[in-house]
Amino acid sequence: MQTDQVTSEIFPHNVQQTLDLIGIFVFALSGGLMAVRKNMDIFGICVLAEATALGGGVLRDLVIGALPVAAFTSFGYFPTPLVAGVVVFFLHPEVERITRTVMVLDAAGLGLFCVTGTIKAHTYGLGAVPSVACGMLTAAGGGVIRDLLAMEPPSLLRWDREIYAVPALVGSAVVAILIGMGRLTPLYASLAAVVAFAMRMLALKYGWRAPRAWHRNGSRTSEE
Amino acid sequence: MQTDQVTSEIFPHNVQQTLDLIGIFVFALSGGLMAVRKNMDIFGICVLAEATALGGGVLRDLVIGALPVAAFTSFGYFPTPLVAGVVVFFLHPEVERITRTVMVLDAAGLGLFCVTGTIKAHTYGLGAVPSVACGMLTAAGGGVIRDLLAMEPPSLLRWDREIYAVPALVGSAVVAILIGMGRLTPLYASLAAVVAFAMRMLALKYGWRAPRAWHRNGSRTSEE
Amino acid sequence: MQTDQVTSEIFPHNVQQTLDLIGIFVFALSGGLMAVRKNMDIFGICVLAEATALGGGVLRDLVIGALPVAAFTSFGYFPTPLVAGVVVFFLHPEVERITRTVMVLDAAGLGLFCVTGTIKAHTYGLGAVPSVACGMLTAAGGGVIRDLLAMEPPSLLRWDREIYAVPALVGSAVVAILIGMGRLTPLYASLAAVVAFAMRMLALKYGWRAPRAWHRNGSRTSEE
């Protein structure tokens, strides 16, 4: 298998598209719920749903030069978060009640998007390490934009949240290694996504967190 | 009229350019005033004036792939906010005193930029819905960047502010429909801008706000 | 010397690359230290190191259309901040202790990047004023992204911090003038970087600050 024939789709087109839209929908739900918590109106809910669901992919497409961005050209990408926004608007107590389910689906989206993001960056000519970075950006960038727009410290960067970047890193790295070995098949790509998904689920279940800097009792000088 | 002959200019070049620069100047004033309120120095004022005035168009140009961005290549786009920044630096009490006038001009800028943004996105090959999104991004994106840089909750997303996104949405949607019907003429484009402008003015006059999520007494669980 | 032969490298390739990586490393240290102060974990430290070190250049590359961005394609650009992040993770008290040295190196990075940023923008066809803006963006953009991700008011915009934008402005403007005169040689480019560096050092030594708006006792009306 020639690596330059790799596309950013790891499944048959229809399957890939359906999975993408499910992932986008779930990411959008988390954006919409944040907007409700922040007391935003219906338009704030939709803006945050869009930004959360599509932000990571938009950042990836911008830095790799895949313009116009897929968020605005792929079928269903843009309207889907609006549907999620309307769902949250009317049914947010119900959506809050199934937070557990939303988090499982969010972990699935994390797994899917870190894999497809890495592959897309590779197809645009990026090397292994930057492709991994793009995979992480795709999976985690939307959540950072969501938190910034809501004026919350980015949950990705907080030590007291279960690890999110690491599962994305692992999934992306597995894909990059497979590409490097010329062995990226749909099966292996799916397995990479499952690994990232499982790692995120385990992190949630067992409260895995990452270590903070050593010697935290160091002086707190004011920043330049 | 063939839609692929549509350009992002709806008026004769000189008129369009003058209108653009007026819109940019007024948006820059709102950025500069925010900087003064935040106690920033002359350079903070100019940075916020630039970011507010040009940020929306830069975001649009990035996502549609119109590079280098117009903010850096079109005549007068970059220097104009600097002039506004200097005006605010010396005359901010006077500018505050005419806030009412500034808001009218800001509403005019909103009308103009949602129309030109939608048209530009269309000329870069985007579909109707994403073009509408780009129109809104052009009109409202700069204000969001202004608020983020000033560490304010984005006023676009606050339920207790008069609607801003909706007039932009309506203006952009009218343009998209006109393009779809092959009937976008300078006259109709101007009317779309006037509709958005009028809607924003009415929202300000009558305090129109958008609804927040239903059942707001739902539990406030902690995020993700 | 023909200006269209100007490249964004002002020194022999190896020298330029080494200087770039040193500048990136030092910028990354300031991002990592901010992350430690904000109590972030090792991944937060690395993310903030990356964003601070590469953010300015990424913004410049996006707006001028130099895609994929150099941060992801130039040798060593992406891994260097990770090294800085790990250094901060293990040794942050020691790094804090040499804050003075870090600030000197940061000023050197400021000088280097405002010069190379201006030249790169010029080679991508931008005019003199936008090229200067790109030089400033390259030098100062990463720090703004660092502060936003850490939920701090951007130190670039605070009146009570020593001037940072002005030295970048001066260094960039000198380069733009040299380009305009067709006299940009490695020597002169280096001198421009030294001017920006020296100005920043003097600002730190003598506490140079920029003036705030006149008549600061004006009314504080609420923002639109």
Short mmCIF file of N, CA and C in Angstrom, two decimals, chain B residues 155-208:
data_model
loop_
_atom_site.label_atom_id
_atom_site.label_comp_id
_atom_site.label_asym_id
_atom_site.label_seq_id
_atom_site.Cartn_x
_atom_site.Cartn_y
_atom_site.Cartn_z
N SER B 155 -20.04 39.87 23.95
CA SER B 155 -21.37 40.46 24.05
C SER B 155 -22.31 39.82 23.03
N LEU B 156 -21.75 39.27 21.96
CA LEU B 156 -22.57 38.58 20.97
C LEU B 156 -23.32 37.40 21.58
N LEU B 157 -22.70 36.78 22.61
CA LEU B 157 -23.26 35.54 23.18
C LEU B 157 -24.09 35.79 24.42
N ARG B 158 -24.22 37.05 24.83
CA ARG B 158 -24.93 37.33 26.09
C ARG B 158 -26.42 37.52 25.83
N TRP B 159 -27.24 36.88 26.66
CA TRP B 159 -28.69 36.97 26.46
C TRP B 159 -29.19 38.37 26.80
N ASP B 160 -28.44 39.11 27.65
CA ASP B 160 -28.96 40.40 28.10
C ASP B 160 -28.51 41.55 27.21
N ARG B 161 -28.10 41.25 26.01
CA ARG B 161 -27.77 42.28 25.04
C ARG B 161 -28.74 42.18 23.86
N GLU B 162 -29.00 43.34 23.27
CA GLU B 162 -29.90 43.32 22.12
C GLU B 162 -29.28 42.45 21.02
N ILE B 163 -30.15 41.79 20.28
CA ILE B 163 -29.69 40.84 19.26
C ILE B 163 -28.80 41.51 18.22
N TYR B 164 -27.73 40.84 17.88
CA TYR B 164 -26.75 41.34 16.91
C TYR B 164 -26.59 40.32 15.79
N ALA B 165 -26.56 39.05 16.19
CA ALA B 165 -26.37 37.99 15.20
C ALA B 165 -27.58 37.85 14.28
N VAL B 166 -28.77 38.07 14.82
CA VAL B 166 -29.98 37.84 14.02
C VAL B 166 -30.09 38.81 12.85
N PRO B 167 -29.88 40.12 13.07
CA PRO B 167 -29.90 41.00 11.90
C PRO B 167 -28.85 40.60 10.86
N ALA B 168 -27.67 40.20 11.32
CA ALA B 168 -26.64 39.75 10.37
C ALA B 168 -27.11 38.50 9.64
N LEU B 169 -27.75 37.59 10.37
CA LEU B 169 -28.27 36.36 9.77
C LEU B 169 -29.31 36.69 8.70
N VAL B 170 -30.20 37.61 9.02
CA VAL B 170 -31.27 37.95 8.08
C VAL B 170 -30.69 38.59 6.82
N GLY B 171 -29.79 39.56 7.03
CA GLY B 171 -29.17 40.21 5.87
C GLY B 171 -28.43 39.23 4.99
N SER B 172 -27.65 38.34 5.63
CA SER B 172 -26.89 37.35 4.87
C SER B 172 -27.82 36.37 4.16
N ALA B 173 -28.88 35.96 4.83
CA ALA B 173 -29.80 34.99 4.23
C ALA B 173 -30.51 35.59 3.03
N VAL B 174 -30.89 36.86 3.13
CA VAL B 174 -31.54 37.52 1.99
C VAL B 174 -30.59 37.51 0.78
N VAL B 175 -29.32 37.82 1.03
CA VAL B 175 -28.34 37.82 -0.07
C VAL B 175 -28.20 36.43 -0.66
N ALA B 176 -28.11 35.41 0.21
CA ALA B 176 -27.95 34.04 -0.28
C ALA B 176 -29.14 33.62 -1.14
N ILE B 177 -30.33 34.02 -0.71
CA ILE B 177 -31.54 33.69 -1.47
C ILE B 177 -31.51 34.41 -2.82
N LEU B 178 -31.13 35.70 -2.80
CA LEU B 178 -31.04 36.45 -4.05
C LEU B 178 -30.03 35.81 -5.01
N ILE B 179 -28.88 35.37 -4.46
CA ILE B 179 -27.90 34.70 -5.32
C ILE B 179 -28.49 33.41 -5.90
N GLY B 180 -29.17 32.66 -5.04
CA GLY B 180 -29.78 31.41 -5.48
C GLY B 180 -30.79 31.62 -6.60
N MET B 181 -31.50 32.76 -6.54
CA MET B 181 -32.48 33.08 -7.56
C MET B 181 -31.85 33.76 -8.77
N GLY B 182 -30.51 34.01 -8.69
CA GLY B 182 -29.85 34.71 -9.79
C GLY B 182 -30.28 36.16 -9.91
N ARG B 183 -30.67 36.74 -8.80
CA ARG B 183 -31.23 38.10 -8.84
C ARG B 183 -30.49 39.09 -7.95
N LEU B 184 -29.21 38.83 -7.71
CA LEU B 184 -28.47 39.76 -6.87
C LEU B 184 -28.00 40.95 -7.69
N THR B 185 -28.65 42.07 -7.53
CA THR B 185 -28.23 43.31 -8.16
C THR B 185 -27.75 44.26 -7.08
N PRO B 186 -27.01 45.30 -7.45
CA PRO B 186 -26.59 46.27 -6.44
C PRO B 186 -27.76 46.81 -5.63
N LEU B 187 -28.88 47.04 -6.30
CA LEU B 187 -30.03 47.57 -5.58
C LEU B 187 -30.51 46.59 -4.52
N TYR B 188 -30.71 45.33 -4.92
CA TYR B 188 -31.21 44.34 -3.96
C TYR B 188 -30.20 44.10 -2.84
N ALA B 189 -28.91 44.08 -3.20
CA ALA B 189 -27.88 43.90 -2.17
C ALA B 189 -27.95 45.04 -1.15
N SER B 190 -28.13 46.26 -1.66
CA SER B 190 -28.25 47.40 -0.75
C SER B 190 -29.48 47.24 0.14
N LEU B 191 -30.57 46.76 -0.45
CA LEU B 191 -31.78 46.58 0.35
C LEU B 191 -31.54 45.55 1.46
N ALA B 192 -30.80 44.49 1.14
CA ALA B 192 -30.50 43.48 2.17
C ALA B 192 -29.72 44.13 3.31
N ALA B 193 -28.75 44.98 2.96
CA ALA B 193 -27.99 45.67 3.99
C ALA B 193 -28.89 46.57 4.83
N VAL B 194 -29.82 47.25 4.15
CA VAL B 194 -30.73 48.14 4.87
C VAL B 194 -31.64 47.34 5.81
N VAL B 195 -32.07 46.16 5.37
CA VAL B 195 -32.92 45.32 6.23
C VAL B 195 -32.17 44.95 7.50
N ALA B 196 -30.90 44.51 7.35
CA ALA B 196 -30.12 44.14 8.52
C ALA B 196 -29.92 45.35 9.44
N PHE B 197 -29.60 46.49 8.82
CA PHE B 197 -29.41 47.72 9.58
C PHE B 197 -30.67 48.09 10.36
N ALA B 198 -31.80 48.07 9.67
CA ALA B 198 -33.06 48.47 10.30
C ALA B 198 -33.40 47.52 11.45
N MET B 199 -33.15 46.25 11.24
CA MET B 199 -33.48 45.26 12.26
C MET B 199 -32.64 45.48 13.52
N ARG B 200 -31.37 45.78 13.31
CA ARG B 200 -30.50 46.05 14.45
C ARG B 200 -30.95 47.32 15.18
N MET B 201 -31.33 48.35 14.42
CA MET B 201 -31.79 49.60 15.05
C MET B 201 -33.06 49.36 15.86
N LEU B 202 -33.98 48.58 15.29
CA LEU B 202 -35.22 48.28 16.02
C LEU B 202 -34.91 47.48 17.28
N ALA B 203 -33.96 46.54 17.15
CA ALA B 203 -33.58 45.73 18.32
C ALA B 203 -33.06 46.64 19.43
N LEU B 204 -32.24 47.64 19.05
CA LEU B 204 -31.70 48.56 20.05
C LEU B 204 -32.82 49.40 20.65
N LYS B 205 -33.74 49.88 19.78
CA LYS B 205 -34.79 50.79 20.25
C LYS B 205 -35.76 50.08 21.21
N TYR B 206 -36.12 48.84 20.83
CA TYR B 206 -37.15 48.15 21.61
C TYR B 206 -36.58 47.07 22.53
N GLY B 207 -35.24 47.01 22.61
CA GLY B 207 -34.64 46.05 23.54
C GLY B 207 -34.92 44.60 23.18
N TRP B 208 -34.91 44.29 21.89
CA TRP B 208 -35.17 42.90 21.48
C TRP B 208 -34.07 41.98 21.97
#
